[in-house]
PDB file of C-alpha atoms and ligand atoms in Angstrom:
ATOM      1  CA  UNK D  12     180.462  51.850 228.027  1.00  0.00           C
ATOM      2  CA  UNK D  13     177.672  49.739 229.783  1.00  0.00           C
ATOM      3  CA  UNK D  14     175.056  50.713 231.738  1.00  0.00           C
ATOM      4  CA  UNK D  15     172.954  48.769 234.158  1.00  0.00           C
ATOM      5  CA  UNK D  16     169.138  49.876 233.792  1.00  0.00           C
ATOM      6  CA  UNK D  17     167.290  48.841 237.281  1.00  0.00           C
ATOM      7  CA  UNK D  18     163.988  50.038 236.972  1.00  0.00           C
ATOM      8  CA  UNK D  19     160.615  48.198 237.114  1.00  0.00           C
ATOM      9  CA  UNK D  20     158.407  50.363 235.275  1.00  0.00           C
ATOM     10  CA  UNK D  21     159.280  49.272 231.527  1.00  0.00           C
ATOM     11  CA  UNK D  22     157.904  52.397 229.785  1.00  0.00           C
ATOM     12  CA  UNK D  23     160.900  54.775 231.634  1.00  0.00           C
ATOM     13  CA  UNK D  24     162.964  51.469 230.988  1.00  0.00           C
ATOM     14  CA  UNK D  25     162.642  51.953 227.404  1.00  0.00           C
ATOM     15  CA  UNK D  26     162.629  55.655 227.002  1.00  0.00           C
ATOM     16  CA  UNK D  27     165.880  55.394 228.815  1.00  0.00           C
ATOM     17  CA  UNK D  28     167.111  52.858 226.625  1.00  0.00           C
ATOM     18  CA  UNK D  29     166.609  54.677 223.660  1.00  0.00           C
ATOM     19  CA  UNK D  30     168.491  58.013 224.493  1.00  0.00           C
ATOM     20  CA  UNK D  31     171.191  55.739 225.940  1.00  0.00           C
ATOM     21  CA  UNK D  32     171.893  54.300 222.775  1.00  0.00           C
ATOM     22  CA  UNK D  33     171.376  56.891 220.811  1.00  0.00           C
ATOM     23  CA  UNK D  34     174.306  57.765 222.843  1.00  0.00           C
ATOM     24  CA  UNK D  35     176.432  55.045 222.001  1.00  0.00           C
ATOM     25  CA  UNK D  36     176.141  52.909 225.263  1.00  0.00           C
ATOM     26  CA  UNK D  37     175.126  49.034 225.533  1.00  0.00           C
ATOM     27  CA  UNK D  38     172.885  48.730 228.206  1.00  0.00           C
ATOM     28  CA  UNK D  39     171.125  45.590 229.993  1.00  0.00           C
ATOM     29  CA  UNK D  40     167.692  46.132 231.726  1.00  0.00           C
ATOM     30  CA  UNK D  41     166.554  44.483 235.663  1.00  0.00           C
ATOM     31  CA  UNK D  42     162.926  44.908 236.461  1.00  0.00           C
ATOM     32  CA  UNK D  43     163.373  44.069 239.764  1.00  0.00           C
ATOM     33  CA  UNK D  44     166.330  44.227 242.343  1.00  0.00           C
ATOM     34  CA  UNK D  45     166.982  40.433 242.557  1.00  0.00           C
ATOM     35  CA  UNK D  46     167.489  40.122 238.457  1.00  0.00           C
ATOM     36  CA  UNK D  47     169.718  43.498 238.948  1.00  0.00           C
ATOM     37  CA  UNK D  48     171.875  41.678 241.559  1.00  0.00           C
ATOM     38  CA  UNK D  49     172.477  39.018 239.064  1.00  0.00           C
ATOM     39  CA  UNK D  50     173.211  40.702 236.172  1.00  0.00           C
ATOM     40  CA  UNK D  51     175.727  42.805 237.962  1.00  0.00           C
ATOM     41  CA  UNK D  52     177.139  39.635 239.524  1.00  0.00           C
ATOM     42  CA  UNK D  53     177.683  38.210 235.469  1.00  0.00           C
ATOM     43  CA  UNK D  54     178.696  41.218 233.845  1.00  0.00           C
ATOM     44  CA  UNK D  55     181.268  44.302 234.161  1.00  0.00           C
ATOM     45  CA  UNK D  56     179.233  47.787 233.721  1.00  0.00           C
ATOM     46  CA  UNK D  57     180.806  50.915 233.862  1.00  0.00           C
ATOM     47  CA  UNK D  58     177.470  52.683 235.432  1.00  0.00           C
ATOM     48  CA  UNK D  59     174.348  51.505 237.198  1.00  0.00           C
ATOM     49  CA  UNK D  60     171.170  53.692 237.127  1.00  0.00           C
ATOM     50  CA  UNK D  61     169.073  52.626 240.124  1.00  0.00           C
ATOM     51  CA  UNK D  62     165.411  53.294 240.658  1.00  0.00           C
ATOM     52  CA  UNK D  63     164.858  53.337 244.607  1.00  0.00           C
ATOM     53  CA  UNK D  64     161.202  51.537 244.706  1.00  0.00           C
ATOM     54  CA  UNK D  65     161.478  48.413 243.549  1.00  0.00           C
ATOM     55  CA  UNK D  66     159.969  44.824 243.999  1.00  0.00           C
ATOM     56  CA  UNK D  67     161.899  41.796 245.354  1.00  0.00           C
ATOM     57  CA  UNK D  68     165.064  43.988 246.802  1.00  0.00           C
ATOM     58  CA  UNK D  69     164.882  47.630 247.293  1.00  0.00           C
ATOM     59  CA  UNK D  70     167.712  49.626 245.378  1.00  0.00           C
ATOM     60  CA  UNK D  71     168.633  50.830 248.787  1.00  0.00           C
ATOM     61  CA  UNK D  72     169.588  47.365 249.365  1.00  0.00           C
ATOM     62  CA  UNK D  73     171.160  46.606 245.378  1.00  0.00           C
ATOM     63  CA  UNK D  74     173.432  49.953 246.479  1.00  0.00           C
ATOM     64  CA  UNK D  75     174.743  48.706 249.541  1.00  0.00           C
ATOM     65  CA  UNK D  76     175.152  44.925 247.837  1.00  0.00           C
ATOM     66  CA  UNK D  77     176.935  46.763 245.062  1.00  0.00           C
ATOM     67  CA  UNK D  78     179.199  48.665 247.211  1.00  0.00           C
ATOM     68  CA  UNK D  79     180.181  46.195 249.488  1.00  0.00           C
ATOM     69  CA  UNK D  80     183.143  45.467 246.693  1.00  0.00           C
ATOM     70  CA  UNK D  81     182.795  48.107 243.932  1.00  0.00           C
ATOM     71  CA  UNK D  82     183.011  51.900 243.458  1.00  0.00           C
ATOM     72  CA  UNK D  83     181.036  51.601 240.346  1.00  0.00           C
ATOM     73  CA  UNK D  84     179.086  55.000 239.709  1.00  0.00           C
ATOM     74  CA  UNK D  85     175.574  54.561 240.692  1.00  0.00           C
ATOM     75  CA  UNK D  86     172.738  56.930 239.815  1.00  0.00           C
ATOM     76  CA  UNK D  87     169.643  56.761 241.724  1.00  0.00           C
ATOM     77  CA  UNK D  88     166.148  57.465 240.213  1.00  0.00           C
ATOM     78  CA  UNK D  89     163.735  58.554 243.283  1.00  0.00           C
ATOM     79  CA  UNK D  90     160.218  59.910 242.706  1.00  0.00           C
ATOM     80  CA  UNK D  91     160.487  61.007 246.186  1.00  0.00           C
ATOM     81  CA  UNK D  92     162.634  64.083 246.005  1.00  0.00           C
ATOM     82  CA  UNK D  93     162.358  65.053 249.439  1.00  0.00           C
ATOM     83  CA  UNK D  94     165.481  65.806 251.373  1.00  0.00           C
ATOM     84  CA  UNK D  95     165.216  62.291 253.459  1.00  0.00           C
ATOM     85  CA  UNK D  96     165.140  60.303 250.662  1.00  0.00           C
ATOM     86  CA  UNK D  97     167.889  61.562 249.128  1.00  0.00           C
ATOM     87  CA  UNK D  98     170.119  61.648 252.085  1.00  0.00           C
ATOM     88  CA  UNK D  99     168.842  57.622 252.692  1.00  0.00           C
ATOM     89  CA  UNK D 100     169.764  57.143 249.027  1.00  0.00           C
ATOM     90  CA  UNK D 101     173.404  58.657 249.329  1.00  0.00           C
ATOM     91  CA  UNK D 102     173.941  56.904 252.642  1.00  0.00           C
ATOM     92  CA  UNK D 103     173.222  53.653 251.067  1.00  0.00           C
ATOM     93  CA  UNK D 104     176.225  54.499 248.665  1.00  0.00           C
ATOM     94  CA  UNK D 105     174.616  55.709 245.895  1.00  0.00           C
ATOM     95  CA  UNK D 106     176.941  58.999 243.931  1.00  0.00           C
ATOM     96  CA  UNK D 107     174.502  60.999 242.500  1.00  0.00           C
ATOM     97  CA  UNK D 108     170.583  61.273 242.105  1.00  0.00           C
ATOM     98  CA  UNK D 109     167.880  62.399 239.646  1.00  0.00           C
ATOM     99  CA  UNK D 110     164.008  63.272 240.477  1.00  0.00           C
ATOM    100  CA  UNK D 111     161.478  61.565 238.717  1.00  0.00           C
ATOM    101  CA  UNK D 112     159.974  62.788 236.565  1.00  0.00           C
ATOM    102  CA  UNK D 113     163.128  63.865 234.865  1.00  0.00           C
ATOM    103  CA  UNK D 114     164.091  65.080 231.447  1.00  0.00           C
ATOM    104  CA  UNK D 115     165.830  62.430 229.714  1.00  0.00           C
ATOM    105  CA  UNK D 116     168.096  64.869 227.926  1.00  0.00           C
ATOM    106  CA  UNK D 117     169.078  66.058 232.149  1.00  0.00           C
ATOM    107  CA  UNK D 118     169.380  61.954 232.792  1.00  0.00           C
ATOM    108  CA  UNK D 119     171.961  61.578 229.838  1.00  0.00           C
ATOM    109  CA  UNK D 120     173.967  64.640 230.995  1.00  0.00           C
ATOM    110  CA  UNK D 121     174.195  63.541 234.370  1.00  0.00           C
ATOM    111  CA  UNK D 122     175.317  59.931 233.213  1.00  0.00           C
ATOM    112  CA  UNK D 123     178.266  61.595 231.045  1.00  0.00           C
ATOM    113  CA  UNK D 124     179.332  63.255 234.264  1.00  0.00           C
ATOM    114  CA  UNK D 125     179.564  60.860 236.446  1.00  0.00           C
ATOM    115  CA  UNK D 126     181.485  58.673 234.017  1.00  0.00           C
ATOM    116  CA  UNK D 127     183.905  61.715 233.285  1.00  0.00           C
ATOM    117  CA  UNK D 128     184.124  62.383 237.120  1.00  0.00           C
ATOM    118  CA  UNK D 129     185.419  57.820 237.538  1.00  0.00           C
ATOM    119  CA  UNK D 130     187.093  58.227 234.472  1.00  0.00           C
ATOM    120  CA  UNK D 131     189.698  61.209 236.202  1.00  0.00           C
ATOM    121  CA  UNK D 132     189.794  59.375 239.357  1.00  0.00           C
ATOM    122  CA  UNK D 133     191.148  56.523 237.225  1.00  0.00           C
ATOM    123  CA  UNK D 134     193.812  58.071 234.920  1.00  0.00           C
ATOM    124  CA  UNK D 135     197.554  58.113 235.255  1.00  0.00           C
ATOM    125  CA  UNK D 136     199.335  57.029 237.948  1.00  0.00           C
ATOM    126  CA  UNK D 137     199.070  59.447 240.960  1.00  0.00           C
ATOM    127  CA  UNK D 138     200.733  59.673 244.256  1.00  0.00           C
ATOM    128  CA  UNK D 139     199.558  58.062 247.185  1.00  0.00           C
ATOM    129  CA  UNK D 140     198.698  60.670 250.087  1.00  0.00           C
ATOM    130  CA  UNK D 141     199.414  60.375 253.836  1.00  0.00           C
ATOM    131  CA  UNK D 142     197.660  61.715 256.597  1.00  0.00           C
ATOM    132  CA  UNK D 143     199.964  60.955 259.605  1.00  0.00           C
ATOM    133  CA  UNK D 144     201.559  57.742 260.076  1.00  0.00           C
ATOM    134  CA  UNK D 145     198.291  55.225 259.309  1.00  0.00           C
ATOM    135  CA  UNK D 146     195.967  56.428 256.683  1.00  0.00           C
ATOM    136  CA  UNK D 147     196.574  56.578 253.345  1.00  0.00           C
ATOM    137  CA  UNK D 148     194.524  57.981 250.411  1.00  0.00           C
ATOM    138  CA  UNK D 149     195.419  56.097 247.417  1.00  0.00           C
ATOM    139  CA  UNK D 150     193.736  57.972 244.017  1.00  0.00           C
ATOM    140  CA  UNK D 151     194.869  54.956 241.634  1.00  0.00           C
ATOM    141  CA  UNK D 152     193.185  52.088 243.462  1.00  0.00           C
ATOM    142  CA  UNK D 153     190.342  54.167 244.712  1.00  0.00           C
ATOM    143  CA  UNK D 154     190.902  53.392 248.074  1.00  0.00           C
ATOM    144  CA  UNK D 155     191.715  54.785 251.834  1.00  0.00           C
ATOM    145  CA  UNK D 156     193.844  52.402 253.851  1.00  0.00           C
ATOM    146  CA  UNK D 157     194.030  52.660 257.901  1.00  0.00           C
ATOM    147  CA  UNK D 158     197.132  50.491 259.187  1.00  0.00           C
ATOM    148  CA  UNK D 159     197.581  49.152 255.125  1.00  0.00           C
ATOM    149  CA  UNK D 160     194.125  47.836 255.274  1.00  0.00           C
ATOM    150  CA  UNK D 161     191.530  48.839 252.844  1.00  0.00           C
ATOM    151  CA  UNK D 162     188.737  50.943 254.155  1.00  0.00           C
ATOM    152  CA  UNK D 163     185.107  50.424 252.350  1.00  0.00           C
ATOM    153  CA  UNK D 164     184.154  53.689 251.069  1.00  0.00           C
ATOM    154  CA  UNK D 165     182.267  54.655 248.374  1.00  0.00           C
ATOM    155  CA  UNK D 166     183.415  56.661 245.179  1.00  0.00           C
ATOM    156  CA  UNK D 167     181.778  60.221 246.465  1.00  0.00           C
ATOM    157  CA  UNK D 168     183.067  59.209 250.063  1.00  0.00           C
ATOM    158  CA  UNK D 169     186.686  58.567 248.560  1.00  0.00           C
ATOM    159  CA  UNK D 170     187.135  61.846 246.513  1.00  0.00           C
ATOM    160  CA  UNK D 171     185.956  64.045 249.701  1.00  0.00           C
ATOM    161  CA  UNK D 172     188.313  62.467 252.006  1.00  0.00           C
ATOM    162  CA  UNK D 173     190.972  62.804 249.227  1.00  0.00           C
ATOM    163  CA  UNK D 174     190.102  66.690 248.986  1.00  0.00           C
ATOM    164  CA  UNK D 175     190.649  67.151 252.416  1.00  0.00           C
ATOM    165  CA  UNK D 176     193.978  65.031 252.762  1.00  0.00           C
ATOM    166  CA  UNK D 177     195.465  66.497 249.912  1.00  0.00           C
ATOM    167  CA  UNK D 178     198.326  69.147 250.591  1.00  0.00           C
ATOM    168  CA  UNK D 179     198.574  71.771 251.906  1.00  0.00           C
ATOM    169  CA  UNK D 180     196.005  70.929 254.857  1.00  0.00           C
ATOM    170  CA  UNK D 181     193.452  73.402 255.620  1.00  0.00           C
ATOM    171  CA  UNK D 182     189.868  74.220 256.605  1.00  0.00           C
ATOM    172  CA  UNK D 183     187.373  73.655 254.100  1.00  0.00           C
ATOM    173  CA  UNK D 184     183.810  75.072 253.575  1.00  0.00           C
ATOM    174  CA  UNK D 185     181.015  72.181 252.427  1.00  0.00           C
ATOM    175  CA  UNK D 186     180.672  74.584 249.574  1.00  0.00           C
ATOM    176  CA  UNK D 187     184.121  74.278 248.739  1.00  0.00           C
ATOM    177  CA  UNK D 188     183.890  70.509 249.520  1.00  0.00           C
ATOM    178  CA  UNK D 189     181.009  70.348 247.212  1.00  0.00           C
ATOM    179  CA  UNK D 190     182.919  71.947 244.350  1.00  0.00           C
ATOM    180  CA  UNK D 191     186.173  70.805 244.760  1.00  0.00           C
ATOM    181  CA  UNK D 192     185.259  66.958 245.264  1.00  0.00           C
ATOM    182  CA  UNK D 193     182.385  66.635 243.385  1.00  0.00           C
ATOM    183  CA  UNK D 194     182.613  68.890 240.630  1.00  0.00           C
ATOM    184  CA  UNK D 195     180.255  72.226 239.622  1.00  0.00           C
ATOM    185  CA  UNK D 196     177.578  69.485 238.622  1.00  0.00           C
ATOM    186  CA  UNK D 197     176.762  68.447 241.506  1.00  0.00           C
ATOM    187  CA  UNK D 198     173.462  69.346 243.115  1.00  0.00           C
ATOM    188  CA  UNK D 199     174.250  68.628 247.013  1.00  0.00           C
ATOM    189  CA  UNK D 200     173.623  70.924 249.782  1.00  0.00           C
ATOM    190  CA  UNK D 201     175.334  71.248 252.846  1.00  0.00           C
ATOM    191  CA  UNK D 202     173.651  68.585 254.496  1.00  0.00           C
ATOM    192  CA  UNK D 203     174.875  65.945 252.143  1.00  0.00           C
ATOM    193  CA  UNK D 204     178.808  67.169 253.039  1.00  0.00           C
ATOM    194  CA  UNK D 205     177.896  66.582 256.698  1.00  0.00           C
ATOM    195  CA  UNK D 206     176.284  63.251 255.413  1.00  0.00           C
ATOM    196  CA  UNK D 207     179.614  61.823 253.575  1.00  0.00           C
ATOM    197  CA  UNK D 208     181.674  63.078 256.504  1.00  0.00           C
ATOM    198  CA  UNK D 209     179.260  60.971 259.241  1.00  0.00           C
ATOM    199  CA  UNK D 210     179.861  57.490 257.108  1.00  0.00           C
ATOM    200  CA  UNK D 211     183.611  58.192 256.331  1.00  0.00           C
ATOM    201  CA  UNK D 212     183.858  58.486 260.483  1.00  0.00           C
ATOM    202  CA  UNK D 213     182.030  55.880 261.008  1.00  0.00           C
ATOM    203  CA  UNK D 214     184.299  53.887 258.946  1.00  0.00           C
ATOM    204  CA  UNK D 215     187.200  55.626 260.331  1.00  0.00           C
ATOM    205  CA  UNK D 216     186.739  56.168 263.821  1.00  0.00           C
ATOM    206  CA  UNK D 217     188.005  54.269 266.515  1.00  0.00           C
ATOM    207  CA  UNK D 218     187.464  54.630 270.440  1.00  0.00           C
ATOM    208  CA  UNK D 219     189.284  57.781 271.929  1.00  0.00           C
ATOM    209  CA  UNK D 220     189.024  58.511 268.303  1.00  0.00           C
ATOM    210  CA  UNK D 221     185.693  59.321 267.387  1.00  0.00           C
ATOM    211  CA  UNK D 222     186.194  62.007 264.646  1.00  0.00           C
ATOM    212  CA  UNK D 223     187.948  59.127 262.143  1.00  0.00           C
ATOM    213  CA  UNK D 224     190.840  61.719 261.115  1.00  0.00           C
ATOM    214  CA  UNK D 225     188.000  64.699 260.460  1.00  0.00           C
ATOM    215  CA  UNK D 226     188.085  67.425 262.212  1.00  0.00           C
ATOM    216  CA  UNK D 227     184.557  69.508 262.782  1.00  0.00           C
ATOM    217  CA  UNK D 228     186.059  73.420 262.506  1.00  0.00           C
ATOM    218  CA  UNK D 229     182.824  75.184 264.331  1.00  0.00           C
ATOM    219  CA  UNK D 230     180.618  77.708 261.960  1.00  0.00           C
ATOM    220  CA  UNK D 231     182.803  76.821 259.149  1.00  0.00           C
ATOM    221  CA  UNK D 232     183.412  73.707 257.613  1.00  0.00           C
ATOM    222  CA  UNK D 233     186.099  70.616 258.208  1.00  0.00           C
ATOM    223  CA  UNK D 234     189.562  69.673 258.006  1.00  0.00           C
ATOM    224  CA  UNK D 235     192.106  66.691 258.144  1.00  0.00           C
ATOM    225  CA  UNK D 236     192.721  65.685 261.567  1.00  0.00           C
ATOM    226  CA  UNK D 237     196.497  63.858 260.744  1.00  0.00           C
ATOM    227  CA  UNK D 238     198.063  64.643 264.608  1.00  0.00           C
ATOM    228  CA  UNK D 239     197.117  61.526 265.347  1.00  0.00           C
ATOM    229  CA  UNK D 240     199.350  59.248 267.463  1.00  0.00           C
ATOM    230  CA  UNK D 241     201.011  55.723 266.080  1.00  0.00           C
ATOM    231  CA  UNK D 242     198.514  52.735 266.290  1.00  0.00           C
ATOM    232  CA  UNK D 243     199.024  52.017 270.264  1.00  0.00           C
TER     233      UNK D 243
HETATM  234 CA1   CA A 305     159.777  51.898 240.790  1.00  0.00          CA
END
């Protein structure tokens, strides 16, 4: 396993280093977010840990440059925990995030699961899903198709759609959302569900359409819109 350090204060740099490899993984430092673009461009890593303030290329912008073709896990290190920040961080693509300053020991635990969490969406072959005639949810490639086209969507985005797709259809909570999708782990609040659900429609959506195959159930959570009509 790999990991892709982006962080531009080289003191955290190295005391992450150190408890990464103590934990068996190879890792490869960027101090800023141009040299973190180019390493990720020249090698395969399995995990990127992404501080948010950084010179040259904000890891807002690495996330987004990341995701535009990968679902690679990506942690993001903020010392600005406010609510905000987060939400900017997760909208940018990013899976999962940890305050600074954090406990290493937290920083290693949270790695593990988010490599556990890719490695399950990546294990045997499963079925594809359907929800109505044009989308499908494909767990083996990672991806959501509308009309057999490939839908940009990132890992955390995927897995939440899948939940909801998956039979039997029903109304979910965001709690439930939270858990079932994302695992026990995972520290999100409510607001992040309604966060994942905005980009997947935004990606989805079409005009006449606007709820992109999501349907808001009032006071209680969402569910899989598939009564939708053929493509016209
Ligand atoms: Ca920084």
């Amino acid at each position: 396993m790999k990991l892709l350090i982006v962080e531009d204060e080289p003191a955290i740099a190295d005391v992450i280093e150190a408890y990464a490899s103590r934990e068996g993984y190879r890792t490869r430092w960027a101090a800023d977010g141009e040299t973190a673009l180019e390493l990720w461009k020249n090698e395969p890593f399995d995990l990127v840990l992404l501080d948010l303030m950084l010179p040259k290329l904000s890891g807002e912008e690495v996330c987004r440059r990341i995701r535009m073709n990968s679902g690679v896990p990506i942690v993001m290190l903020t010392a600005r925990g406010s609510e905000n920040d987060i939400i900017a961080g997760l909208d940018a693509g990013a899976d999962d995030y940890v305050v600074k300053p954090f406990s290493p020991r937290v920083l290693m635990a949270r790695i593990r699961a988010n490599l556990r969490k890719n490695g399950e969406t990546q294990g045997d072959l499963k079925s594809v899903v359907k929800v109505g005639s044009r989308i499908e949810v494909d767990p083996n490639r990672v991806e959501i198709r509308k009309d057999g086209q490939p839908i940009s969507v990132t890992r955390n985005e995927f897995l939440i759609f899948s939940t909801l797709a998956t039979p039997p259809v029903r109304t979910w909570s965001r709690d439930d959302i939270i858990r079932t999708a994302l695992g026990d782990e995972y520290d999100g609040f409510d607001r992040t569900v309604d966060t994942y659900i905005k980009n997947l429609r935004k990606k989805l959506a079409e005009p006449g359409y606007e709820n992109g195959w999501i349907q808001t159930v009032h006071g209680f959570g969402y569910k899989i819109d598939d009564t939708r009509p053929e493509q016209p």
